[in-house]
Coordinates of C-alpha atoms and ligand atoms in Angstrom, one line a residue:
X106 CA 59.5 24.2 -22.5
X107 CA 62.8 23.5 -20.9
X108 CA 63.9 21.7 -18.0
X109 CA 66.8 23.7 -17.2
X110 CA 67.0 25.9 -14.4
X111 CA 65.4 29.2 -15.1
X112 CA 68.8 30.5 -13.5
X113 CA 71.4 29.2 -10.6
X114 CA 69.8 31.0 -7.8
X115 CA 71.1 29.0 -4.8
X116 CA 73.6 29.3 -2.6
X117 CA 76.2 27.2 -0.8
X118 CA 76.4 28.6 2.5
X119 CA 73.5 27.0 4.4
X120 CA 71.3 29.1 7.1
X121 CA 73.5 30.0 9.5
X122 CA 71.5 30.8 12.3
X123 CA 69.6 27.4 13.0
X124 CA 66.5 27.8 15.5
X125 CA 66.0 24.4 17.0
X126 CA 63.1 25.8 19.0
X127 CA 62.3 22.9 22.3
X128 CA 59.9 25.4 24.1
X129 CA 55.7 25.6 23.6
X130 CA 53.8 28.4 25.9
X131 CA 50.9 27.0 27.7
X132 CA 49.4 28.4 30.8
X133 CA 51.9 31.1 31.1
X134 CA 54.6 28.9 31.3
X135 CA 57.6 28.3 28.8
X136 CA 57.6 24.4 28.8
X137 CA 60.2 22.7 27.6
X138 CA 59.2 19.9 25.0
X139 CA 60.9 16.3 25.7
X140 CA 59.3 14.6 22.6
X141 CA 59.5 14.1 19.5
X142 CA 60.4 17.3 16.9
X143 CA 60.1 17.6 13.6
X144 CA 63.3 19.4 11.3
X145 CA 61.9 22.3 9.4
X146 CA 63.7 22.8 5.9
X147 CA 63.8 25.8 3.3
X148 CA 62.8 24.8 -0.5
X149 CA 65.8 27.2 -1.2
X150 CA 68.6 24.3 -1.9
X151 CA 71.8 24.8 -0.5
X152 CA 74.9 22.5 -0.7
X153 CA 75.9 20.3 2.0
X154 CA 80.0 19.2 2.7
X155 CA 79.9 17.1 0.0
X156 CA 79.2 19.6 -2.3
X157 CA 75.4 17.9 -2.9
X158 CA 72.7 20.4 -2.9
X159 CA 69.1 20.3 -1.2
X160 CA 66.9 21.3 0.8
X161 CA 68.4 23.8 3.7
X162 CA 68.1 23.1 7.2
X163 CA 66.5 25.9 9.3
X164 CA 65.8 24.3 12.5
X165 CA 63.5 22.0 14.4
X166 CA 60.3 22.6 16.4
X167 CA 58.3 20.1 18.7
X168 CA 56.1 17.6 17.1
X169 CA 53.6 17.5 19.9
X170 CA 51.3 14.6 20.6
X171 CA 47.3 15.2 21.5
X172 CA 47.5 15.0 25.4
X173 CA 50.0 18.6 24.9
X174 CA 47.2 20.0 22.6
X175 CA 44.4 19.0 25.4
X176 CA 46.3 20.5 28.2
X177 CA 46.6 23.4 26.1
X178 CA 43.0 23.8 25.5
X179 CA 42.6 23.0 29.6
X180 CA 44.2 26.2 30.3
X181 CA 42.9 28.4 27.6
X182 CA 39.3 27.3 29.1
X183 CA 40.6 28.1 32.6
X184 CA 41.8 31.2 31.8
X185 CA 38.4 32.2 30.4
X186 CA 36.8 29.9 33.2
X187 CA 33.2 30.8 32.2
X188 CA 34.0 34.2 31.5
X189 CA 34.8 34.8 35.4
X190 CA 39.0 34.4 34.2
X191 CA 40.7 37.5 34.9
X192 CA 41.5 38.2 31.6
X193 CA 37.5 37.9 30.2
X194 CA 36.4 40.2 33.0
X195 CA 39.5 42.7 32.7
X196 CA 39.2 46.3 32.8
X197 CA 39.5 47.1 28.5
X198 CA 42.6 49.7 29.6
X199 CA 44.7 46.7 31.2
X200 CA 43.7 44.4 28.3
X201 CA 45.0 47.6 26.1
X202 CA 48.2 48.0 28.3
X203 CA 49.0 43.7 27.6
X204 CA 48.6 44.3 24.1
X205 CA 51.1 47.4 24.0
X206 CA 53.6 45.5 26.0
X207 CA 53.5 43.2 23.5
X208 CA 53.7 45.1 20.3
X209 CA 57.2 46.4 22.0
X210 CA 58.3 43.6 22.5
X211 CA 57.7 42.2 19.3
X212 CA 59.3 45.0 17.2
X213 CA 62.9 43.9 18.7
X214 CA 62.6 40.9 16.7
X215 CA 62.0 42.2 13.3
X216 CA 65.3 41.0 11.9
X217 CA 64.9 37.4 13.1
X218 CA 61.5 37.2 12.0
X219 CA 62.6 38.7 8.6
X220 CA 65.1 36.8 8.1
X221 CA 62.9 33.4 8.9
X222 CA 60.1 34.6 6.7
X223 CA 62.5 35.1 3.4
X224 CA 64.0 31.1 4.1
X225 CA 60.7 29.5 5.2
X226 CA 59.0 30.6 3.3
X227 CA 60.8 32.6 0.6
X228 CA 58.9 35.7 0.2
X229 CA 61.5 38.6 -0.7
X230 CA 63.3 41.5 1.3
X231 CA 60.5 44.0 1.1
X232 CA 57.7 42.2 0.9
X233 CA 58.6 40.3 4.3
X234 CA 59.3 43.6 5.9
X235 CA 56.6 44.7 4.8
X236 CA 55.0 42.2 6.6
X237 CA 56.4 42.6 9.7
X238 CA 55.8 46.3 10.2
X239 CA 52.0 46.2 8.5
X240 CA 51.4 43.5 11.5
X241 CA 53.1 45.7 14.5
X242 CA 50.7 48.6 12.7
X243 CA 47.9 46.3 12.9
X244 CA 48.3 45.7 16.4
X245 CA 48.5 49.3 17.5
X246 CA 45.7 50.3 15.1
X247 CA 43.5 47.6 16.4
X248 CA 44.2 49.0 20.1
X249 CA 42.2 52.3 19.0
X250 CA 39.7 50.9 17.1
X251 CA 38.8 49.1 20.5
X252 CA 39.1 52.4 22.4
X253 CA 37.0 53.5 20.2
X254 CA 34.4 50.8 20.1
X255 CA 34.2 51.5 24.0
X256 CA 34.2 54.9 24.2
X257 CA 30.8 54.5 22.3
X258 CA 29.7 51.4 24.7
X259 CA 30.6 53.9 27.6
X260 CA 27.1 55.0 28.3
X261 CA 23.4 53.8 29.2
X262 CA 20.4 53.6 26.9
X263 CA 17.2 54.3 27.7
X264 CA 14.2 52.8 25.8
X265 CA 10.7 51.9 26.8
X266 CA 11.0 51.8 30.0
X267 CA 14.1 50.1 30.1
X268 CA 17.5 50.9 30.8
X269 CA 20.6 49.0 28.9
X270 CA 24.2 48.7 29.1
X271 CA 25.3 47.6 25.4
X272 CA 29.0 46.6 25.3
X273 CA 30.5 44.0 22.7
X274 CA 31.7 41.0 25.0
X275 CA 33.9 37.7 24.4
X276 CA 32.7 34.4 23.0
X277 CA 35.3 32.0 24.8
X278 CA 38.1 29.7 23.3
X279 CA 39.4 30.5 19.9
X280 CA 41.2 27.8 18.0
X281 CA 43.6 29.8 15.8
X282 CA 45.2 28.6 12.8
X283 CA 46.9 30.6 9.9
X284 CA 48.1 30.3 6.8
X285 CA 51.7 29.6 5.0
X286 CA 51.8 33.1 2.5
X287 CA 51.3 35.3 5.9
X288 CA 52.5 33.5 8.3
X289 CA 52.9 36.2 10.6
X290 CA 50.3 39.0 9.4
X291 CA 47.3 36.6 8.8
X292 CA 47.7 34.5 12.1
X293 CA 48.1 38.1 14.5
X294 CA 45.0 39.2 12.2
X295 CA 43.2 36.5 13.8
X296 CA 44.6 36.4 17.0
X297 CA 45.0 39.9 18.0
X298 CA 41.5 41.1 17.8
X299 CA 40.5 37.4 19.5
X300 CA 42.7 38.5 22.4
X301 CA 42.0 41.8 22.8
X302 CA 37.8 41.5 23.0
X303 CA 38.6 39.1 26.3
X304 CA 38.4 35.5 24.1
X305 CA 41.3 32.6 25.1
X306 CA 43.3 31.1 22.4
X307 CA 45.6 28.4 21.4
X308 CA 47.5 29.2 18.5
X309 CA 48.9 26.2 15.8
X310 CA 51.3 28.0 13.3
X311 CA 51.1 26.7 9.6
X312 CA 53.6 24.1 8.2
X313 CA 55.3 26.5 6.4
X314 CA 56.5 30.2 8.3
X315 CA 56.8 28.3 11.8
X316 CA 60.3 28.7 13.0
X317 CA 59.8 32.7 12.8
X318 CA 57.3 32.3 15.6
X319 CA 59.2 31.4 18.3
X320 CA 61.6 34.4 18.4
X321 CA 58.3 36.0 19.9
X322 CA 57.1 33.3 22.2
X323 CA 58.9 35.1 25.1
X324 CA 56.8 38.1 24.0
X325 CA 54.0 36.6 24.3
X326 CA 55.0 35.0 27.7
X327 CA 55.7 38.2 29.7
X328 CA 53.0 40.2 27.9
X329 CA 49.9 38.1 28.6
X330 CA 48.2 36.4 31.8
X331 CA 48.2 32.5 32.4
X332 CA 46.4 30.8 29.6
X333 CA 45.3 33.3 27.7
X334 CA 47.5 32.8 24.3
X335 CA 49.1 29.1 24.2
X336 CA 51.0 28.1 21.3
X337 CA 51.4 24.8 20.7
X338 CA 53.7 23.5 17.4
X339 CA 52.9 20.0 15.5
X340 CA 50.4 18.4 12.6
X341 CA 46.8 19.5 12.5
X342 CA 45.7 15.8 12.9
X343 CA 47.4 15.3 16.3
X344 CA 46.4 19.2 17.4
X345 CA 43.7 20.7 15.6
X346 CA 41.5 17.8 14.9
X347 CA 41.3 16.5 18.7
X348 CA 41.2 20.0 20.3
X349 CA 38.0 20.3 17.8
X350 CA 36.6 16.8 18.9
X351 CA 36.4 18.1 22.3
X352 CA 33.8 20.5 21.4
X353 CA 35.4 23.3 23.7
X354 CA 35.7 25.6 20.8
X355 CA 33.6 28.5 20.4
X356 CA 35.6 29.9 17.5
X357 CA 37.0 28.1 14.8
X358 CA 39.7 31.4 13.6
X359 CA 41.3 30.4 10.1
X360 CA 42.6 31.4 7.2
X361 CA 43.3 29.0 4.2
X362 CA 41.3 26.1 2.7
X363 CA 38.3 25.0 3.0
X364 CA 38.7 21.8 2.9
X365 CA 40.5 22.0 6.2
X366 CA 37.8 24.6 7.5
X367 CA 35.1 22.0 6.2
X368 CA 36.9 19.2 8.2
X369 CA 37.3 20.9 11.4
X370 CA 34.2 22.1 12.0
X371 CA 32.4 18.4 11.2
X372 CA 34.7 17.1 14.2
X373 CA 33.1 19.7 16.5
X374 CA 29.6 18.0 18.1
X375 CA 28.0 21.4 18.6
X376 CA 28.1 22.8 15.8
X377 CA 25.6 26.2 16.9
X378 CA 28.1 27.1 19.6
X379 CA 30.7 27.1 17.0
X380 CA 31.7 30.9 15.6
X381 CA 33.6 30.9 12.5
X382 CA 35.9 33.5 11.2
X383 CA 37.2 32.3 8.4
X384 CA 39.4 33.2 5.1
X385 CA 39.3 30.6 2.4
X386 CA 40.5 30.3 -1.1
X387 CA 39.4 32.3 -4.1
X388 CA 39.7 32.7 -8.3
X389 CA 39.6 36.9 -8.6
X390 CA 39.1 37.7 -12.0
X391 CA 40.5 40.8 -13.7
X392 CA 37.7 41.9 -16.5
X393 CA 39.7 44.0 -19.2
X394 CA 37.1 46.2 -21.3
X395 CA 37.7 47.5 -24.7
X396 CA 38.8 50.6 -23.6
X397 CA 40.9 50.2 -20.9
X398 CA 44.5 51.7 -20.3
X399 CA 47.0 49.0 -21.5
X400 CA 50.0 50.5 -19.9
X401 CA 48.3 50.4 -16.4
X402 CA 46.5 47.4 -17.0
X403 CA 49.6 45.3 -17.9
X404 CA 51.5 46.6 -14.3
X405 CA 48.1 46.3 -12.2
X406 CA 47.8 42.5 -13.7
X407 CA 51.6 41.9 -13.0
X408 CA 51.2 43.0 -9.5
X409 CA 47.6 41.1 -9.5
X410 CA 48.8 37.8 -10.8
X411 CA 52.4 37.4 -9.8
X412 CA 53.0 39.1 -6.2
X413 CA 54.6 36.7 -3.8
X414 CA 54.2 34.2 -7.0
X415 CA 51.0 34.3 -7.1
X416 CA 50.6 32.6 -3.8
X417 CA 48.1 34.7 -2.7
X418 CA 44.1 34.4 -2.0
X419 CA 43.9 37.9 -3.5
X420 CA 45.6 37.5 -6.3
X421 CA 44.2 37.5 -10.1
X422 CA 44.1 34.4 -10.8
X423 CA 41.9 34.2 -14.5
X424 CA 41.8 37.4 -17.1
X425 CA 39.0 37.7 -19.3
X426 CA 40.2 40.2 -22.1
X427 CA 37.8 41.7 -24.5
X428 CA 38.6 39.9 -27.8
X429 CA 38.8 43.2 -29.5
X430 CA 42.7 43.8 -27.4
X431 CA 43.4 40.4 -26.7
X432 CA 46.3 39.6 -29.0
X433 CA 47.7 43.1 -28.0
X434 CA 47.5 42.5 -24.6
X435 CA 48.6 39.2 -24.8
X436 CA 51.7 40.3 -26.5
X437 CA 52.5 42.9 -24.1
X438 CA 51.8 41.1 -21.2
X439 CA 53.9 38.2 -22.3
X440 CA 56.3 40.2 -22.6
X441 CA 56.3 41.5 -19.3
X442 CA 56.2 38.5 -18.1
X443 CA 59.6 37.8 -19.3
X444 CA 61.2 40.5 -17.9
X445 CA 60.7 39.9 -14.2
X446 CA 63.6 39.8 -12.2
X447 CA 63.7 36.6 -10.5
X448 CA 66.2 35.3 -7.2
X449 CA 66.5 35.1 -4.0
X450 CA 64.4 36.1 -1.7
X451 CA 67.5 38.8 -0.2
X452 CA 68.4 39.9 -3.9
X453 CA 68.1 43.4 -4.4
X454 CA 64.6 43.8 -6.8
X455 CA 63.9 40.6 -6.6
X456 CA 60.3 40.2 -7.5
X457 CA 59.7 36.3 -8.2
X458 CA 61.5 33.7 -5.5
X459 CA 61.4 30.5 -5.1
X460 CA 58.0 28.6 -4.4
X461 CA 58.5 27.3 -0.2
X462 CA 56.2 24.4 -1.2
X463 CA 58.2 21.3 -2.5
X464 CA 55.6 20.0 -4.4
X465 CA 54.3 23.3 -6.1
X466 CA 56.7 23.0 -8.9
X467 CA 55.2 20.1 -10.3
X468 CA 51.5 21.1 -9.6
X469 CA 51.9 24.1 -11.9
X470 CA 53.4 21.9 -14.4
X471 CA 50.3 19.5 -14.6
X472 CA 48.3 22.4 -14.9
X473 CA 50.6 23.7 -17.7
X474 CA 50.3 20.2 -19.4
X475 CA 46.5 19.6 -19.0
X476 CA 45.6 23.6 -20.7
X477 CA 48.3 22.8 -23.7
X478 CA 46.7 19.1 -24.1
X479 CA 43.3 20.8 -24.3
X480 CA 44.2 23.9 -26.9
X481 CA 46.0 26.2 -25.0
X482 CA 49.4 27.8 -25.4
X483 CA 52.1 29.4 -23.4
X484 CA 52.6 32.7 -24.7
X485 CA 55.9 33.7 -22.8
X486 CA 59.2 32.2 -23.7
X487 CA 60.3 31.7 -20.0
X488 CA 56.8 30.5 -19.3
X489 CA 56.6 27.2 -17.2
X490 CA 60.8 27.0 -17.2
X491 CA 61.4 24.4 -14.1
X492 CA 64.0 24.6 -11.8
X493 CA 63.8 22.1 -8.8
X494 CA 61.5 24.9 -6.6
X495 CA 60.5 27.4 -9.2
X496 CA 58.7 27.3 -12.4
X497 CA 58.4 30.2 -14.5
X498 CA 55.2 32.2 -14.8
X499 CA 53.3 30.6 -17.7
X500 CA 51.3 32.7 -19.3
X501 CA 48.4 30.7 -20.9
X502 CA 45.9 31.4 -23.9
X503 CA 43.2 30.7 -24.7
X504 CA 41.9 28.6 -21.7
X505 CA 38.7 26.9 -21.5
X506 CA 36.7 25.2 -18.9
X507 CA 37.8 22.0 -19.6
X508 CA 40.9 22.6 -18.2
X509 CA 41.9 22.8 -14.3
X510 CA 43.8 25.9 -14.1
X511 CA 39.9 27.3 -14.9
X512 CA 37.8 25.9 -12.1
X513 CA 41.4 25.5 -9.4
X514 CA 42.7 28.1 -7.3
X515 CA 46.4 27.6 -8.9
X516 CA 47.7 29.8 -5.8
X517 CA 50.9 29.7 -7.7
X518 CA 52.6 31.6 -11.4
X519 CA 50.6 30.6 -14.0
X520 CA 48.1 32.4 -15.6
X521 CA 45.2 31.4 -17.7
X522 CA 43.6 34.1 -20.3
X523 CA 40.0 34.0 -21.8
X524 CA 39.2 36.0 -24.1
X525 CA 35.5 37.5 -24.4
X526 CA 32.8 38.8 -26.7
X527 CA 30.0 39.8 -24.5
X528 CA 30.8 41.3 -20.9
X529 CA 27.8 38.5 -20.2
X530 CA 30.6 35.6 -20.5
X531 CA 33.0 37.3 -17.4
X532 CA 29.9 37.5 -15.5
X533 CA 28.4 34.1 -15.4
X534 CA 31.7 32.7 -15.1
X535 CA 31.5 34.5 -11.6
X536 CA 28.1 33.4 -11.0
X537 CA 28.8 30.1 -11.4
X538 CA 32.1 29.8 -9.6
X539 CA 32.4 28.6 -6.1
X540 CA 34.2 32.1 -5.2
X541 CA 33.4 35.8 -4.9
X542 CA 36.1 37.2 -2.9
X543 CA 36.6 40.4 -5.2
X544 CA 37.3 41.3 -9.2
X545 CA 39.3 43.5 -11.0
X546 CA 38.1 45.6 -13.4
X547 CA 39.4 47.6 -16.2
X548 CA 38.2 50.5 -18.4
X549 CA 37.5 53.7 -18.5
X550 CA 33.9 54.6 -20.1
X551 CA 31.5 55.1 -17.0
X552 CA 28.4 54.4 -19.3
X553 CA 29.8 50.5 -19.3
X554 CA 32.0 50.6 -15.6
X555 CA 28.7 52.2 -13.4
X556 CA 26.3 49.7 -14.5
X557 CA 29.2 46.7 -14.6
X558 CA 30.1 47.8 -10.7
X559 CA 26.2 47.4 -9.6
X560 CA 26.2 43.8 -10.9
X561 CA 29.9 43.2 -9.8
X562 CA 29.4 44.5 -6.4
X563 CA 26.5 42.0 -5.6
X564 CA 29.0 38.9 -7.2
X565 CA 32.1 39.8 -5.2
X566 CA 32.9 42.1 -1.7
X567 CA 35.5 44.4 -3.4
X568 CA 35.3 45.6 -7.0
X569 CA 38.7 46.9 -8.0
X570 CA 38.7 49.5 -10.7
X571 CA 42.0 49.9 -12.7
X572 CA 44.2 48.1 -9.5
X573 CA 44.8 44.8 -8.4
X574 CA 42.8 43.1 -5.7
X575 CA 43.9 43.0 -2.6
X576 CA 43.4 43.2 1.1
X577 CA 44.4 46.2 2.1
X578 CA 44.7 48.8 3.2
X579 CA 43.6 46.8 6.4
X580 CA 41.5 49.8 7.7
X581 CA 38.9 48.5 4.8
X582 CA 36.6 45.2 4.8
X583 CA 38.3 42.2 4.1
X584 CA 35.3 39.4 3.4
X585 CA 34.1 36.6 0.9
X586 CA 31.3 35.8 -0.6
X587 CA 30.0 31.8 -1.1
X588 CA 33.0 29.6 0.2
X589 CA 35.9 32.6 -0.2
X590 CA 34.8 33.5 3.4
X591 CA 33.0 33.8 6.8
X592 CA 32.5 37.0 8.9
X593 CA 34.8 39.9 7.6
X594 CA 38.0 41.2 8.8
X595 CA 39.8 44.6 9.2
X596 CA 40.8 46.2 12.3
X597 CA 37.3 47.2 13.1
X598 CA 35.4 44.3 12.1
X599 CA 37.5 41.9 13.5
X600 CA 36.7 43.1 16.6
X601 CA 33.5 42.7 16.0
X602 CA 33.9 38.9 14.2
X603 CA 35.3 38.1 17.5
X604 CA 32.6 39.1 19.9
X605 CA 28.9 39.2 20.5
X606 CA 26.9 42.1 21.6
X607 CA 25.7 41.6 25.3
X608 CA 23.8 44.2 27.9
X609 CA 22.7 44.4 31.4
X610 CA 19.0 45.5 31.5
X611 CA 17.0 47.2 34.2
X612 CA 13.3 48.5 34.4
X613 CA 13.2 52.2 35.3
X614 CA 12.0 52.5 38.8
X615 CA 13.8 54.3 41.8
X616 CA 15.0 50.6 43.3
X617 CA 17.2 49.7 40.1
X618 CA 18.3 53.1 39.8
X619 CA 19.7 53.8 43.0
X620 CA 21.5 50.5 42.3
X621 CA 22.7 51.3 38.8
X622 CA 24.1 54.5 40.3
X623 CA 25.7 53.0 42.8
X624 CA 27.3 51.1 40.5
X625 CA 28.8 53.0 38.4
X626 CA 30.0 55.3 41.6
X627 CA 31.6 51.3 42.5
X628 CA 34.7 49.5 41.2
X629 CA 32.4 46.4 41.6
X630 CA 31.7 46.3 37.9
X631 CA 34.2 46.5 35.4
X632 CA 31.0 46.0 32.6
X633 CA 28.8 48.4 33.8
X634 CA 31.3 51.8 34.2
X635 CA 31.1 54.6 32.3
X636 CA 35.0 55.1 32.2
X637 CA 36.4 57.1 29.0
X638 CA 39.0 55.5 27.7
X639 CA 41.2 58.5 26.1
Ligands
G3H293 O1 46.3 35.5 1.0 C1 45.5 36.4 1.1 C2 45.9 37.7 1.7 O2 44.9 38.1 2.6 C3 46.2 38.7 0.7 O3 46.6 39.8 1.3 O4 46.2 41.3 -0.7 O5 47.6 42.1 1.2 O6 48.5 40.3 -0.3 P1 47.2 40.9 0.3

C-alpha cells in the first residue's frame, strides 16, 4: 500500500465566495446572531499565501447557545398553539399555496446550493444537481400526493349508525435533523411532508452540508407563517439534546445514526408521546448466484458500492459471491475498481471525490489493517492508496467475521467480499445482522431467484434484482427493518409518517344532521368541508 497521494487533486485558489452566514429564522423573523460562530471548512485542501495547503475556508455559521434553541422551540409550539395556530388549522389549499411559494423560491438558488454541496461536502457536479432538482421535484410531487390524500378525506362515512369525518391531521412539533450525504434532499424529505400535514418544526442542519442552507433561509422566511419552520445552526449537545429534554417534541424526524436517535429519544420524559420517523444506518448485501450476468453485475456493484464513496445508507456495503465465480469476479471487479476516475468534485466524469469527513481517511485504513491482519487481502492495486482526504477503494477478500469491516457500516470505499457455498450462509448472515434495510440480488434462474425473493423479502424492505439498492425513485417505500429504520418514507408515506388519522363523529339523527349540513354549507370549519381540491 502506498502513502502517496492517489493523485494531486487540489487546488490553490481557495473558495471564493465565502458565506459567513450571522442570521437564524425563528418566529418568522431573520435574527441576527451576536454570539459565538463556528468557521466551517471544506476537506478539499487548498493553499493559503504562504503556499501551505489545508483545509479551505467556506464560511462561518452561528454557534448558538441552548436558551436560542428554547426560544426556537417556544415559537414552533406557539405556532401550533395546541393545534388552534393558524398554520395547524389552515385551509390544506393555503398550506399548498406556502409550499409552492417556496419551491419558487428555492429553485433561484440552485447554483449556490450546488456549488456549497460539491465543497462541503464534496459530492460531484451531477450528483449534487442531481440533488437539488430530485428535492425541488419532491416538493412539488409531495404537494399532489397531499391533494390527493384530501380529495379522498373530502367526504363523510356512514356506518352503524354513525356518521364520520376521516381526515389525516398533525401531531405537533417536529425536531428535524438530517444527515451529512444529503444534506439538502434528506432534511426537505423530512421536513416538507412535516410542514405540509400542519406539524411545526425547528430544523438543525448536520455538521457537514450546512453553509448551503442559508442561501434559502430567506425562502423559507417569506414563504411560511410565524414559527412554523425555525432553523437554528450549532452542536446537537447545546440544540438537540435540551430541546429534547423539554419533552415538547412530538416527533423526533432523523435520518443517520442510531446512536444519536437512541440518545435523543432517552432525553425525552414521555417517551409515548414521542413519534419517530427515523432513517438509520444499514449493511445491504449484494448476493451474486452462480448464474448471474458478470458484465451487469460488476457495473450494478460499482454503482452499489462506490456512489458518493460509498457514503451512503443504501449502498452495498458486503458481497457474498458464489464460490463457483468468485475469483472471476474478483478479478474483474478489481479491475474495475482501478479504473475509476477520481477528482474533484467539479471535474468533468468525476466519479470518486474527496471524503468531506477529516477523519474518514484514517477509519477506512483501520479497517483495511484489521481484515489484512486477520487473512484478508486487497485485491486492487490502487486499493486503500491515502491521500490526506481520500483513500482508494480497497477491494478486500476473503473477509470473515472476525474482522470490523463485517459487522460496521464502513459508510465509506472499501469493500469486503465473502465468498459462499450454500445460499444458506448469505442468508443467516442477514438474519443475524442488526440491519435489513434492502439486498441486492443477482442471477437469472427463477427456479433459485422466486423462492430466494420470498425469504429475502421478509429479511429486508426492498429486494433488488440485478440493480443496486437504492432509495429511489422516491415515489416507492423507503423503510427499514430492525434498527435500519422507523416508519417509511416516500412522497406518500411520508405524509402519512407525519400525521395521525383523526374524525369528527355524529349519531344519525335529524339534530346532528341539520348541524352537519349546516356546516359544511359554513366557512366555520376548515376540517369538516367537503371542498375538492383540483
Ligand atoms: O443515505 C441514504 C440515502 O437515502 C440513499 O439514497 O439511494 O438515493 O442514494 P440514494
Amino acid at each position: 500500500m502506498s502513502s502517496t497521494a492517489v493523485v494531486s487533486i487540489d487546488q490553490t485558489e481557495g473558495f471564493k465566495n465565502k458565506v459567513h452566514c450571522t442570521e437564524y429564522l425563528v418566529n418568522g423573523e431573520l435574527k441576527t446572531w451576536k454570539g459565538n460562530t463556528s468557521e466551517v471548512y471544506s476537506n478539499i485542501y487548498t493553499e493559503n499565501s504562504k503556499g501551505e495547503a489545508g483545509p479551505t475556508l467556506l464560511g462561518s455559521i452561528p454557534d448558538m447557545e441552548t436558551e436560542a434553541a428554547l426560544e426556537a422551540l417556544n415559537a414552533a409550539e406557539k405556532a401550533f398553539n395546541r393545534g388552534q395556530g393558524v398554520w395547524p388549522t389552515m385551509k390544506v389549499k393555503d398550506r399548498l399555496k406556502c409550499l409552492s411559494t417556496f419551491a419558487e423560491k428555492m429553485k433561484a438558488h440552485r447554483e449556490e446550493v450546488v456549488e456549497l454541496l460539491m465543497w462541503e461536502i464534496a459530492k460531484n457536479k451531477a450528483d449534487s444537481y442531481k440533488e437539488f432538482d430530485r428535492t425541488v421535484d419532491y416538493i412539488y410531487d409531495t404537494i399532489e400526493a397531499y391533494k390527493k390524500l384530501d380529495r379522498k378525506s373530502a367526504k363523510f362515512d356512514k356506518q352503524s349508525g354513525i356518521h364520520a369525518h376521516i381526515r389525516r391531521g398533525p401531531l405537533g412539533v417536529v425536531l428535524c435533523l438530517g444527515p451529512y450525504n444529503y444534506p439538502l434532499n434528506e432534511t426537505f424529505c423530512l421536513l416538507i411532508p412535516a410542514i405540509i400535514m400542519g406539524n411545526t418544526a425547528i430544523f438543525k442542519p448536520a455538521k457537514h452540508g450546512v453553509l448551503l442552507i442559508t442561501p434559502l433561509l430567506k425562502a423559507f422566511h417569506e414563504s411560511f407563517p410565524p414559527g412554523v419552520v425555525n432553523i437554528v445552526f450549532g452542536r446537537g449537545r447545546k440544540i438537540a439534546s435540551p430541546i429534547m429534554e423539554t419533552g415538547q417534541i412530538d416527533v423526533l424526524a432523523l435520518i443517520g445514526h442510531s446512536s444519536s436517535a437512541v440518545a435523543l429519544q432517552d432525553l425525552h420524559p414521555n417517551k409515548n408521546r414521542l413519534r419517530l420517523v427515523l432513517g438509520l444506518e444499514a449493511k445491504n448485501p449484494g448476493i451474486i448466484l452462480p448464474d448471474a450476468d458478470l458484465d451487469l453485475t460488476i457495473k450494478e456493484c460499482i454503482s452499489g458500492t462506490l456512489s458518493y464513496n460509498g457514503q451512503r445508507c443504501t449502498a452495498l456495503k458486503m458481497l457474498f459471491v458464489h464460490e463457483s465465480i468468485v475469483d472471476e469476479f474478483n478479478r474483474r471487479f478489481a479491475k474495475a475498481v482501478d479504473a475509476l476516475s477520481y477528482g474533484l468534485p467539479w471535474d468533468e466524469g468525476a466519479f470518486l471525490t474527496p471524503l468531506p469527513e477529516p477523519n474518514k481517511p484514517a477509519y477506512i485504513q483501520d479497517l483495511i489493517k484489521d481484515a489484512q491482519a486477520k487473512g484478508a487481502k486487497v485485491l486492487n492495486k490502487k486499493g486503500g492508496q491515502l491521500s490526506h482526504n481520500y483513500s482508494y477503494p480497497a477491494v478486500l477478500y476473503p473477509v470473515n467475521n472476525a474482522m470490523d469491516v463485517y459487522h460496521e457500516e464502513q459508510f465509506g470505499p472499501v469493500i469486503p467480499i465473502l465468498s459462499y457455498k450454500d445460499i444458506n450462509e448469505p442468508l443467516d448472515v442477514m438474519a443475524a445482522s442488526e440491519y435489513g434495510q434492502q439486498v441486492s440480488l443477482f442471477g437469472r434462474d427463477i427456479r433459485k431467484i422466486g423462492p430466494l425473493v420470498d425469504v429475502l423479502s421478509n429479511l429486508v424492505c426492498r429486494v433488488n434484482l440485478n440493480s443496486a439498492c437504492q432509495r429511489g425513485p422516491d415515489v416507492y417505500p423507503f423503510t427499514g427493518r430492525k434498527n435500519s429504520a422507523v416508519s417509511t418514507l416516500s412522497v406518500f408515506d411520508a405524509l402519512r409518517s407525519f400525521s395521525i388519522r383523526t374524525f369528527v363523529a355524529a349519531k344519525d339523527n335529524p339534530y346532528n344532521n341539520e348541524i352537519l349540513d349546516a356546516l359544511m354549507d359554513s366557512k366555520d370549519s376548515n376540517f369538516v368541508n367537503t371542498e375538492y381540491l383540483l
